[in-house]
mmCIF file of C-alpha atoms and ligand atoms in Angstrom:
data_model
loop_
_atom_site.group_PDB
_atom_site.id
_atom_site.type_symbol
_atom_site.label_atom_id
_atom_site.label_comp_id
_atom_site.label_asym_id
_atom_site.label_seq_id
_atom_site.Cartn_x
_atom_site.Cartn_y
_atom_site.Cartn_z
ATOM 1 C CA MET A 1 36.702 -39.445 27.450
ATOM 2 C CA ARG A 2 39.023 -36.593 28.329
ATOM 3 C CA LEU A 3 37.813 -32.990 28.242
ATOM 4 C CA GLN A 4 39.061 -32.133 24.744
ATOM 5 C CA THR A 5 37.426 -35.272 23.280
ATOM 6 C CA LYS A 6 34.182 -34.544 25.098
ATOM 7 C CA ALA A 7 34.218 -30.974 23.754
ATOM 8 C CA VAL A 8 34.508 -32.269 20.176
ATOM 9 C CA HIS A 9 32.175 -35.277 20.359
ATOM 10 C CA THR A 10 29.504 -34.988 23.024
ATOM 11 C CA GLY A 11 26.013 -34.391 21.673
ATOM 12 C CA VAL A 12 26.851 -34.674 17.976
ATOM 13 C CA ASP A 13 25.243 -38.043 17.187
ATOM 14 C CA LYS A 14 21.830 -36.616 16.515
ATOM 15 C CA ASP A 15 21.231 -37.158 12.807
ATOM 16 C CA SER A 16 19.362 -40.403 12.286
ATOM 17 C CA ALA A 17 18.261 -39.277 8.790
ATOM 18 C CA PHE A 18 21.592 -38.912 6.894
ATOM 19 C CA ASN A 19 24.372 -39.494 9.464
ATOM 20 C CA SER A 20 25.696 -35.960 9.133
ATOM 21 C CA VAL A 21 28.910 -35.631 11.105
ATOM 22 C CA ILE A 22 27.849 -32.277 12.490
ATOM 23 C CA THR A 23 24.620 -31.844 14.484
ATOM 24 C CA PRO A 24 21.862 -30.496 12.200
ATOM 25 C CA ILE A 25 20.029 -27.280 13.023
ATOM 26 C CA TYR A 26 16.431 -28.277 13.778
ATOM 27 C CA GLN A 27 15.008 -24.873 12.942
ATOM 28 C CA THR A 28 11.427 -25.701 13.841
ATOM 29 C CA SER A 29 9.049 -24.479 16.495
ATOM 30 C CA THR A 30 7.053 -27.711 16.650
ATOM 31 C CA PHE A 31 7.220 -31.454 15.911
ATOM 32 C CA ALA A 32 4.493 -33.688 14.452
ATOM 33 C CA PHE A 33 3.073 -36.414 16.638
ATOM 34 C CA GLU A 34 3.227 -39.940 15.186
ATOM 35 C CA ASP A 35 -0.103 -40.821 16.771
ATOM 36 C CA VAL A 36 -2.222 -39.537 19.601
ATOM 37 C CA GLY A 37 0.119 -39.007 22.550
ATOM 38 C CA ILE A 38 3.152 -40.458 20.679
ATOM 39 C CA HIS A 39 6.084 -38.379 19.479
ATOM 40 C CA LYS A 40 9.804 -38.883 18.936
ATOM 41 C CA GLY A 41 10.869 -37.183 22.163
ATOM 42 C CA TYR A 42 10.188 -33.620 21.057
ATOM 43 C CA ASP A 43 6.887 -31.775 20.795
ATOM 44 C CA TYR A 44 7.608 -28.012 21.005
ATOM 45 C CA THR A 45 10.881 -26.099 20.854
ATOM 46 C CA ARG A 46 10.245 -23.979 23.942
ATOM 47 C CA THR A 47 10.290 -27.239 25.914
ATOM 48 C CA ALA A 48 13.149 -28.952 24.061
ATOM 49 C CA ASN A 49 14.809 -29.013 20.648
ATOM 50 C CA PRO A 50 17.326 -31.618 19.376
ATOM 51 C CA THR A 51 20.000 -29.028 18.469
ATOM 52 C CA ARG A 52 19.677 -27.435 21.892
ATOM 53 C CA THR A 53 19.774 -30.872 23.529
ATOM 54 C CA ALA A 54 23.070 -31.599 21.781
ATOM 55 C CA LEU A 55 24.558 -28.411 23.204
ATOM 56 C CA GLU A 56 23.132 -29.135 26.668
ATOM 57 C CA GLU A 57 24.633 -32.627 26.690
ATOM 58 C CA ASN A 58 27.981 -31.175 25.694
ATOM 59 C CA ILE A 59 28.079 -28.429 28.368
ATOM 60 C CA CYS A 60 26.773 -30.904 30.960
ATOM 61 C CA ALA A 61 29.597 -33.338 30.144
ATOM 62 C CA LEU A 62 32.255 -30.613 30.311
ATOM 63 C CA GLU A 63 31.078 -29.402 33.735
ATOM 64 C CA GLY A 64 30.418 -32.923 35.049
ATOM 65 C CA GLY A 65 26.765 -32.283 35.945
ATOM 66 C CA ILE A 66 23.631 -34.353 35.443
ATOM 67 C CA ARG A 67 21.532 -31.843 33.476
ATOM 68 C CA ALA A 68 22.200 -28.625 31.621
ATOM 69 C CA ARG A 69 19.909 -26.174 29.945
ATOM 70 C CA ALA A 70 21.037 -23.796 27.209
ATOM 71 C CA ILE A 71 19.418 -20.425 27.836
ATOM 72 C CA ALA A 72 18.885 -17.325 25.700
ATOM 73 C CA SER A 73 21.562 -15.249 27.493
ATOM 74 C CA GLY A 74 23.747 -15.288 30.585
ATOM 75 C CA MET A 75 21.335 -12.880 32.271
ATOM 76 C CA ALA A 76 18.365 -15.105 31.397
ATOM 77 C CA ALA A 77 20.288 -18.019 32.988
ATOM 78 C CA ILE A 78 20.887 -15.968 36.147
ATOM 79 C CA ALA A 79 17.229 -14.866 36.288
ATOM 80 C CA THR A 80 16.092 -18.481 35.809
ATOM 81 C CA VAL A 81 18.253 -19.647 38.708
ATOM 82 C CA LEU A 82 16.793 -16.924 40.927
ATOM 83 C CA HIS A 83 13.405 -18.581 40.379
ATOM 84 C CA PHE A 84 14.685 -21.533 42.414
ATOM 85 C CA PHE A 85 14.036 -19.290 45.451
ATOM 86 C CA LYS A 86 10.970 -17.719 46.995
ATOM 87 C CA SER A 87 9.973 -14.461 48.637
ATOM 88 C CA GLY A 88 11.782 -13.961 51.931
ATOM 89 C CA ASP A 89 14.763 -16.154 51.012
ATOM 90 C CA HIS A 90 18.170 -14.622 51.595
ATOM 91 C CA ILE A 91 21.096 -14.806 49.146
ATOM 92 C CA LEU A 92 24.678 -13.992 50.035
ATOM 93 C CA CYS A 93 26.378 -12.547 46.981
ATOM 94 C CA THR A 94 30.002 -11.756 46.284
ATOM 95 C CA ASN A 95 30.448 -7.964 46.393
ATOM 96 C CA ASP A 96 32.276 -7.645 43.071
ATOM 97 C CA CYS A 97 29.856 -9.665 40.950
ATOM 98 C CA TYR A 98 28.981 -8.815 37.344
ATOM 99 C CA GLY A 99 26.974 -5.540 37.261
ATOM 100 C CA GLY A 100 23.978 -7.223 35.599
ATOM 101 C CA THR A 101 23.816 -9.776 38.417
ATOM 102 C CA GLU A 102 23.623 -6.980 40.986
ATOM 103 C CA ARG A 103 20.937 -5.242 38.906
ATOM 104 C CA ILE A 104 18.666 -8.312 38.624
ATOM 105 C CA LEU A 105 19.156 -9.129 42.323
ATOM 106 C CA ARG A 106 18.159 -5.543 43.152
ATOM 107 C CA THR A 107 15.098 -5.795 40.891
ATOM 108 C CA TYR A 108 14.025 -9.156 42.344
ATOM 109 C CA SER A 109 14.457 -7.910 45.882
ATOM 110 C CA GLU A 110 12.175 -4.956 45.066
ATOM 111 C CA LEU A 111 9.614 -7.039 43.179
ATOM 112 C CA PHE A 112 9.647 -10.362 45.048
ATOM 113 C CA ASN A 113 11.268 -9.604 48.407
ATOM 114 C CA LEU A 114 14.292 -11.721 47.643
ATOM 115 C CA GLN A 115 16.794 -10.596 50.287
ATOM 116 C CA VAL A 116 20.420 -10.041 49.309
ATOM 117 C CA THR A 117 23.577 -9.212 51.257
ATOM 118 C CA TYR A 118 26.828 -8.418 49.455
ATOM 119 C CA VAL A 119 30.012 -9.593 51.111
ATOM 120 C CA ASP A 120 33.678 -9.653 50.292
ATOM 121 C CA MET A 121 33.903 -13.445 50.006
ATOM 122 C CA ILE A 122 37.715 -13.455 50.057
ATOM 123 C CA ASN A 123 37.415 -13.280 53.849
ATOM 124 C CA LEU A 124 35.410 -16.273 55.072
ATOM 125 C CA ASP A 125 34.672 -14.557 58.400
ATOM 126 C CA ASN A 126 32.718 -11.912 56.488
ATOM 127 C CA VAL A 127 30.662 -14.689 54.984
ATOM 128 C CA ARG A 128 30.093 -16.482 58.305
ATOM 129 C CA ASN A 129 28.962 -13.224 59.911
ATOM 130 C CA ALA A 130 26.531 -12.469 57.094
ATOM 131 C CA ILE A 131 24.699 -15.822 57.213
ATOM 132 C CA GLN A 132 21.098 -15.526 58.393
ATOM 133 C CA PRO A 133 18.529 -18.196 59.341
ATOM 134 C CA ASN A 134 16.848 -17.658 55.939
ATOM 135 C CA THR A 135 20.075 -17.800 53.875
ATOM 136 C CA LYS A 136 19.293 -20.189 51.032
ATOM 137 C CA ALA A 137 22.123 -19.550 48.593
ATOM 138 C CA PHE A 138 25.658 -18.294 48.131
ATOM 139 C CA TRP A 139 26.243 -16.522 44.790
ATOM 140 C CA ILE A 140 29.910 -17.006 43.930
ATOM 141 C CA GLU A 141 31.737 -15.476 40.951
ATOM 142 C CA THR A 142 35.425 -16.232 40.641
ATOM 143 C CA PRO A 143 37.633 -14.832 39.188
ATOM 144 C CA SER A 144 35.629 -11.666 39.710
ATOM 145 C CA ASN A 145 34.798 -9.064 37.103
ATOM 146 C CA PRO A 146 36.795 -6.867 36.484
ATOM 147 C CA LEU A 147 39.308 -7.127 39.341
ATOM 148 C CA LEU A 148 40.110 -10.843 39.029
ATOM 149 C CA ASN A 149 39.782 -11.531 42.735
ATOM 150 C CA ILE A 150 39.675 -15.224 43.581
ATOM 151 C CA VAL A 151 37.492 -16.733 46.280
ATOM 152 C CA ASP A 152 37.822 -20.211 47.765
ATOM 153 C CA ILE A 153 35.017 -22.196 46.112
ATOM 154 C CA LYS A 154 35.557 -25.342 48.224
ATOM 155 C CA ALA A 155 35.511 -23.496 51.550
ATOM 156 C CA LEU A 156 32.456 -21.433 50.501
ATOM 157 C CA CYS A 157 30.554 -24.544 49.377
ATOM 158 C CA GLU A 158 31.267 -26.247 52.708
ATOM 159 C CA LEU A 159 30.059 -23.176 54.577
ATOM 160 C CA ALA A 160 26.913 -22.999 52.442
ATOM 161 C CA HIS A 161 26.154 -26.677 52.964
ATOM 162 C CA ASN A 162 26.662 -26.423 56.747
ATOM 163 C CA HIS A 163 23.796 -23.917 56.652
ATOM 164 C CA HIS A 164 21.641 -25.912 54.193
ATOM 165 C CA ALA A 165 22.198 -23.283 51.511
ATOM 166 C CA VAL A 166 23.060 -24.041 47.885
ATOM 167 C CA ALA A 167 26.322 -22.872 46.333
ATOM 168 C CA ILE A 168 25.912 -21.284 42.910
ATOM 169 C CA VAL A 169 28.988 -20.489 40.840
ATOM 170 C CA ASP A 170 29.092 -18.181 37.820
ATOM 171 C CA ASN A 171 31.838 -19.950 35.859
ATOM 172 C CA THR A 172 31.816 -17.589 32.862
ATOM 173 C CA PHE A 173 35.340 -16.212 33.326
ATOM 174 C CA LEU A 174 37.162 -19.546 33.124
ATOM 175 C CA SER A 175 34.780 -21.978 31.398
ATOM 176 C CA PRO A 176 34.938 -25.678 32.356
ATOM 177 C CA VAL A 177 38.419 -25.806 30.823
ATOM 178 C CA GLY A 178 39.720 -23.424 33.485
ATOM 179 C CA GLN A 179 37.613 -24.376 36.484
ATOM 180 C CA ARG A 180 35.111 -27.117 37.375
ATOM 181 C CA PRO A 181 33.077 -25.965 40.368
ATOM 182 C CA PHE A 182 31.221 -29.287 40.876
ATOM 183 C CA GLU A 183 34.574 -30.872 41.769
ATOM 184 C CA LEU A 184 34.813 -28.268 44.541
ATOM 185 C CA GLY A 185 31.303 -28.839 45.930
ATOM 186 C CA ALA A 186 29.102 -26.427 43.964
ATOM 187 C CA ASP A 187 25.412 -27.258 43.389
ATOM 188 C CA ILE A 188 24.539 -25.032 40.424
ATOM 189 C CA ILE A 189 26.764 -23.536 37.717
ATOM 190 C CA VAL A 190 25.742 -20.653 35.476
ATOM 191 C CA HIS A 191 27.453 -19.408 32.341
ATOM 192 C CA SER A 192 27.234 -16.602 29.927
ATOM 193 C CA THR A 193 28.058 -18.792 26.888
ATOM 194 C CA THR A 194 28.344 -15.490 25.017
ATOM 195 C CA LYS A 195 31.907 -15.530 26.315
ATOM 196 C CA TYR A 196 34.505 -18.363 26.153
ATOM 197 C CA LEU A 197 32.141 -21.272 25.488
ATOM 198 C CA ASN A 198 30.976 -19.820 22.188
ATOM 199 C CA GLY A 199 34.172 -17.844 21.841
ATOM 200 C CA HIS A 200 33.532 -16.035 18.554
ATOM 201 C CA SER A 201 31.513 -12.973 19.644
ATOM 202 C CA ASP A 202 28.605 -13.885 17.405
ATOM 203 C CA VAL A 203 26.037 -15.217 19.882
ATOM 204 C CA VAL A 204 24.439 -14.102 23.139
ATOM 205 C CA GLY A 205 23.715 -17.175 25.235
ATOM 206 C CA GLY A 206 23.685 -18.707 28.662
ATOM 207 C CA ALA A 207 23.699 -22.082 30.397
ATOM 208 C CA ILE A 208 22.731 -23.602 33.716
ATOM 209 C CA VAL A 209 24.158 -26.924 34.903
ATOM 210 C CA VAL A 210 23.001 -28.846 37.976
ATOM 211 C CA ASN A 211 24.183 -32.018 39.678
ATOM 212 C CA SER A 212 21.160 -33.243 41.644
ATOM 213 C CA ALA A 213 17.913 -34.834 40.528
ATOM 214 C CA GLU A 214 15.879 -32.278 42.505
ATOM 215 C CA HIS A 215 17.556 -29.312 40.810
ATOM 216 C CA ALA A 216 17.393 -31.061 37.411
ATOM 217 C CA GLU A 217 13.618 -31.348 37.637
ATOM 218 C CA ARG A 218 13.221 -27.738 38.736
ATOM 219 C CA LEU A 219 15.563 -26.564 35.974
ATOM 220 C CA HIS A 220 13.590 -28.406 33.306
ATOM 221 C CA TYR A 221 10.332 -26.999 34.651
ATOM 222 C CA LEU A 222 11.597 -23.399 34.843
ATOM 223 C CA THR A 223 13.256 -23.343 31.418
ATOM 224 C CA ASN A 224 9.994 -24.402 29.809
ATOM 225 C CA ALA A 225 7.726 -22.320 32.050
ATOM 226 C CA LEU A 226 9.743 -19.128 31.611
ATOM 227 C CA GLY A 227 10.482 -19.807 27.932
ATOM 228 C CA GLN A 228 14.172 -19.002 28.310
ATOM 229 C CA GLY A 229 15.638 -21.746 26.094
ATOM 230 C CA GLN A 230 18.238 -20.869 23.456
ATOM 231 C CA SER A 231 17.151 -20.803 19.801
ATOM 232 C CA PRO A 232 18.215 -23.795 17.637
ATOM 233 C CA PHE A 233 20.502 -21.696 15.440
ATOM 234 C CA ASP A 234 22.271 -20.011 18.361
ATOM 235 C CA SER A 235 22.551 -23.399 20.115
ATOM 236 C CA TRP A 236 24.251 -24.745 17.013
ATOM 237 C CA LEU A 237 26.726 -21.840 16.937
ATOM 238 C CA VAL A 238 27.645 -22.313 20.606
ATOM 239 C CA LEU A 239 28.096 -26.067 20.074
ATOM 240 C CA ARG A 240 30.351 -25.274 17.111
ATOM 241 C CA GLY A 241 32.369 -22.830 19.233
ATOM 242 C CA ILE A 242 32.852 -25.320 22.072
ATOM 243 C CA LYS A 243 34.674 -27.756 19.798
ATOM 244 C CA THR A 244 37.732 -25.485 19.923
ATOM 245 C CA LEU A 245 37.338 -24.396 23.557
ATOM 246 C CA VAL A 246 40.351 -26.296 24.892
ATOM 247 C CA PRO A 247 42.973 -24.992 22.420
ATOM 248 C CA ARG A 248 41.469 -21.489 22.545
ATOM 249 C CA MET A 249 41.711 -21.370 26.342
ATOM 250 C CA LYS A 250 45.392 -22.399 26.152
ATOM 251 C CA MET A 251 46.128 -19.495 23.795
ATOM 252 C CA HIS A 252 44.061 -17.004 25.815
ATOM 253 C CA GLU A 253 46.019 -17.947 28.935
ATOM 254 C CA ALA A 254 49.449 -17.794 27.304
ATOM 255 C CA ASN A 255 48.713 -14.385 25.744
ATOM 256 C CA ALA A 256 47.144 -12.985 28.921
ATOM 257 C CA LEU A 257 50.175 -13.963 30.997
ATOM 258 C CA ALA A 258 52.548 -12.299 28.527
ATOM 259 C CA VAL A 259 50.407 -9.134 28.427
ATOM 260 C CA ALA A 260 50.161 -9.012 32.248
ATOM 261 C CA LYS A 261 53.939 -9.363 32.599
ATOM 262 C CA PHE A 262 54.476 -6.601 30.059
ATOM 263 C CA LEU A 263 52.013 -4.248 31.785
ATOM 264 C CA GLU A 264 53.720 -4.820 35.146
ATOM 265 C CA THR A 265 56.900 -3.268 33.778
ATOM 266 C CA HIS A 266 55.223 -0.274 32.111
ATOM 267 C CA PRO A 267 55.784 3.165 33.736
ATOM 268 C CA ALA A 268 52.219 4.315 32.879
ATOM 269 C CA VAL A 269 50.691 1.406 34.796
ATOM 270 C CA LYS A 270 49.977 1.568 38.532
ATOM 271 C CA LYS A 271 48.737 -1.970 39.177
ATOM 272 C CA VAL A 272 48.047 -5.192 37.252
ATOM 273 C CA ASN A 273 45.448 -7.812 38.225
ATOM 274 C CA TYR A 274 46.038 -11.280 36.791
ATOM 275 C CA PRO A 275 45.740 -14.478 38.854
ATOM 276 C CA GLY A 276 48.721 -16.002 37.029
ATOM 277 C CA LEU A 277 51.136 -13.377 38.406
ATOM 278 C CA GLU A 278 52.929 -14.633 41.493
ATOM 279 C CA ASN A 279 52.236 -11.338 43.274
ATOM 280 C CA HIS A 280 48.435 -11.743 42.849
ATOM 281 C CA PRO A 281 47.086 -11.971 46.437
ATOM 282 C CA GLN A 282 45.286 -15.281 45.693
ATOM 283 C CA TYR A 283 47.884 -16.779 43.345
ATOM 284 C CA GLU A 284 48.255 -19.967 45.437
ATOM 285 C CA LEU A 285 44.486 -20.426 45.659
ATOM 286 C CA ALA A 286 44.133 -19.888 41.910
ATOM 287 C CA LYS A 287 46.811 -22.517 41.282
ATOM 288 C CA LYS A 288 44.964 -24.952 43.540
ATOM 289 C CA GLN A 289 41.366 -24.562 42.373
ATOM 290 C CA GLN A 290 41.780 -23.568 38.711
ATOM 291 C CA TYR A 291 43.089 -25.493 35.720
ATOM 292 C CA SER A 292 43.952 -22.233 33.942
ATOM 293 C CA PHE A 293 44.606 -18.628 34.983
ATOM 294 C CA GLY A 294 42.321 -17.513 32.143
ATOM 295 C CA GLY A 295 42.454 -14.813 29.516
ATOM 296 C CA MET A 296 41.239 -11.789 31.468
ATOM 297 C CA VAL A 297 43.591 -9.073 32.717
ATOM 298 C CA SER A 298 42.744 -5.758 34.362
ATOM 299 C CA PHE A 299 45.049 -2.900 35.265
ATOM 300 C CA GLU A 300 45.028 0.581 36.717
ATOM 301 C CA VAL A 301 46.652 3.436 34.848
ATOM 302 C CA ASN A 302 48.601 6.122 36.653
ATOM 303 C CA GLY A 303 46.417 9.213 36.830
ATOM 304 C CA GLY A 304 42.623 9.195 36.497
ATOM 305 C CA ILE A 305 39.765 9.062 34.034
ATOM 306 C CA GLU A 306 41.602 11.245 31.484
ATOM 307 C CA GLN A 307 44.528 8.816 31.285
ATOM 308 C CA ALA A 308 42.216 5.788 31.161
ATOM 309 C CA ASN A 309 40.196 7.366 28.339
ATOM 310 C CA SER A 310 43.377 8.204 26.473
ATOM 311 C CA VAL A 311 44.432 4.539 26.383
ATOM 312 C CA LEU A 312 41.014 3.573 24.981
ATOM 313 C CA HIS A 313 41.198 6.415 22.471
ATOM 314 C CA HIS A 314 44.625 5.418 21.101
ATOM 315 C CA ILE A 315 44.370 1.620 21.083
ATOM 316 C CA LYS A 316 44.214 0.101 17.584
ATOM 317 C CA ILE A 317 44.076 -3.724 17.539
ATOM 318 C CA PHE A 318 41.979 -4.163 20.693
ATOM 319 C CA ALA A 319 38.332 -3.250 20.018
ATOM 320 C CA VAL A 320 36.803 -0.927 22.622
ATOM 321 C CA ALA A 321 33.829 -3.104 23.425
ATOM 322 C CA GLU A 322 31.899 -4.820 26.187
ATOM 323 C CA SER A 323 31.887 -8.612 26.527
ATOM 324 C CA LEU A 324 34.853 -10.965 26.703
ATOM 325 C CA GLY A 325 36.038 -14.417 25.803
ATOM 326 C CA GLY A 326 36.112 -14.075 22.021
ATOM 327 C CA ILE A 327 39.094 -14.847 19.808
ATOM 328 C CA GLU A 328 39.685 -11.115 19.266
ATOM 329 C CA SER A 329 41.084 -8.842 21.979
ATOM 330 C CA LEU A 330 38.776 -6.353 23.631
ATOM 331 C CA ILE A 331 39.458 -3.442 25.957
ATOM 332 C CA PHE A 332 37.076 -1.389 28.024
ATOM 333 C CA HIS A 333 36.444 0.836 31.016
ATOM 334 C CA PRO A 334 34.279 -1.074 33.552
ATOM 335 C CA GLN A 335 33.178 1.932 35.604
ATOM 336 C CA THR A 336 31.464 3.621 32.650
ATOM 337 C CA MET A 337 30.583 0.486 30.663
ATOM 338 C CA THR A 338 29.607 -2.917 32.180
ATOM 339 C CA HIS A 339 29.403 -1.629 35.745
ATOM 340 C CA ALA A 340 27.582 1.629 34.924
ATOM 341 C CA SER A 341 24.268 0.087 36.006
ATOM 342 C CA MET A 342 25.685 -1.062 39.349
ATOM 343 C CA ASN A 343 24.868 0.695 42.596
ATOM 344 C CA PRO A 344 27.741 3.278 42.808
ATOM 345 C CA VAL A 345 28.352 2.599 46.519
ATOM 346 C CA LEU A 346 28.792 -1.148 45.920
ATOM 347 C CA ARG A 347 30.914 -0.408 42.852
ATOM 348 C CA ASP A 348 33.282 1.817 44.837
ATOM 349 C CA GLN A 349 33.423 -0.682 47.721
ATOM 350 C CA ALA A 350 34.359 -3.384 45.227
ATOM 351 C CA GLY A 351 37.256 -1.214 43.962
ATOM 352 C CA VAL A 352 35.990 -0.586 40.430
ATOM 353 C CA ASN A 353 37.479 2.910 40.218
ATOM 354 C CA GLU A 354 37.984 5.251 37.260
ATOM 355 C CA ARG A 355 41.577 4.083 36.672
ATOM 356 C CA VAL A 356 40.641 0.442 36.011
ATOM 357 C CA ILE A 357 40.826 -0.870 32.445
ATOM 358 C CA ARG A 358 39.843 -4.453 31.595
ATOM 359 C CA LEU A 359 41.276 -6.548 28.805
ATOM 360 C CA SER A 360 39.857 -9.693 27.268
ATOM 361 C CA VAL A 361 43.050 -10.992 25.714
ATOM 362 C CA GLY A 362 42.362 -12.743 22.424
ATOM 363 C CA ILE A 363 44.343 -15.278 20.433
ATOM 364 C CA GLU A 364 46.152 -12.879 18.082
ATOM 365 C CA ASP A 365 49.981 -12.820 17.946
ATOM 366 C CA VAL A 366 50.829 -11.568 21.417
ATOM 367 C CA GLN A 367 53.650 -9.334 20.196
ATOM 368 C CA ASP A 368 51.110 -7.268 18.219
ATOM 369 C CA LEU A 369 48.951 -6.925 21.321
ATOM 370 C CA ILE A 370 51.895 -5.814 23.457
ATOM 371 C CA GLU A 371 53.049 -3.252 20.885
ATOM 372 C CA ASP A 372 49.498 -1.905 20.603
ATOM 373 C CA LEU A 373 49.179 -1.487 24.380
ATOM 374 C CA ASP A 374 52.615 0.095 24.548
ATOM 375 C CA GLN A 375 51.795 2.775 21.959
ATOM 376 C CA ALA A 376 48.415 3.516 23.581
ATOM 377 C CA LEU A 377 49.951 3.818 27.062
ATOM 378 C CA LYS A 378 52.754 6.038 25.752
ATOM 379 C CA ALA A 379 50.236 8.276 23.959
HETATM 380 C C1 PLP B 401 30.425 -13.078 34.757
HETATM 381 C C2 PLP B 401 29.243 -12.773 33.896
HETATM 382 N N1 PLP B 401 28.082 -13.382 34.170
HETATM 383 C C3 PLP B 401 26.973 -13.134 33.424
HETATM 384 C C4 PLP B 401 26.996 -12.232 32.379
HETATM 385 C C5 PLP B 401 25.738 -11.955 31.576
HETATM 386 O O1 PLP B 401 25.787 -12.632 30.359
HETATM 387 P P1 PLP B 401 25.018 -12.181 29.008
HETATM 388 O O2 PLP B 401 25.617 -10.882 28.576
HETATM 389 O O3 PLP B 401 25.249 -13.310 28.090
HETATM 390 O O4 PLP B 401 23.575 -12.000 29.361
HETATM 391 C C6 PLP B 401 28.191 -11.599 32.062
HETATM 392 C C7 PLP B 401 28.249 -10.632 30.931
HETATM 393 O O5 PLP B 401 29.212 -9.959 30.721
HETATM 394 C C8 PLP B 401 29.350 -11.857 32.850
HETATM 395 O O6 PLP B 401 30.517 -11.247 32.599
#
């Protein structure tokens, strides 16, 4: 099956009772045994639930892995993956990762002596120089948040494997429609399904996908042991959202490209970051490793915080809100919103300055979005 067919069909054949076309919501915490030691494959929802299994099969098929687990949030997925490692292990992390990733890495290094070095992964020499004998993982996020920098997943995976480290990719920004890290050598993929996979801004969720038997066993153990699995109802909503993932991603990309091109010509704009613009520094790499340039755009206004705030104050159709990947357009100021919890030194090094505004471009009529941005920038 091709991707779009998998998105619609995988995991839906779960209803043996009435043949419902759509996966039922098994809103139950527990399942009755048929006899001592005999059950129908499910005993307790923390361990597994049929609605969640349907979603896991679907995400697993889209990413091309061997096992997926649907988790309560993107952060819970990230925290679960960090439990693959032990005290004293070293993780190399991209320096402009999601602020919450930096926060949990900081917490785990304080609590459990997980060692972390942040590097600008665009330059592979930086990565080579930062590798230590105890480096066990590379944490890769591309395109990055909010600056849309692209790193070379294939080259980074090769480097990780040469040093017996695992390559973990946060694939939230593009979804499996826009990028499939296993094809490029990754070992573990994490998602905030809150974003494009669900796509309707009504669920907080996460996912982990692995492609080896060893990681699959560990993943199953950890999801149950930590109790991080997604609720049946939220699993059902994400599965419902995924059915339209392919057409949504096409519209997000088309609108984002039009918005980026418009912003480039605007006198109030200093710089535009969008991997689909030919002047993006990693445009060729993005074309090679991605199937889509995605729906995220960031830009710098001329001036400073006052001008950035003014855009947010005057915008009408875009909602000033955190998160991304929903059908409706969102706008926000990373320095004071998503990245507020990040270590300020790392944030500045990563280039998340006061002029940066991030857009999650939705699937509205793009002319309305452009006119809205124009009036807010003029104001
Ligand atoms: C790239 C990325 N990874 C992980 C997360 C965390 O996901 P959640 O908010 O679902 O916990 C986010 C949230 O914005 C994100 O942007």
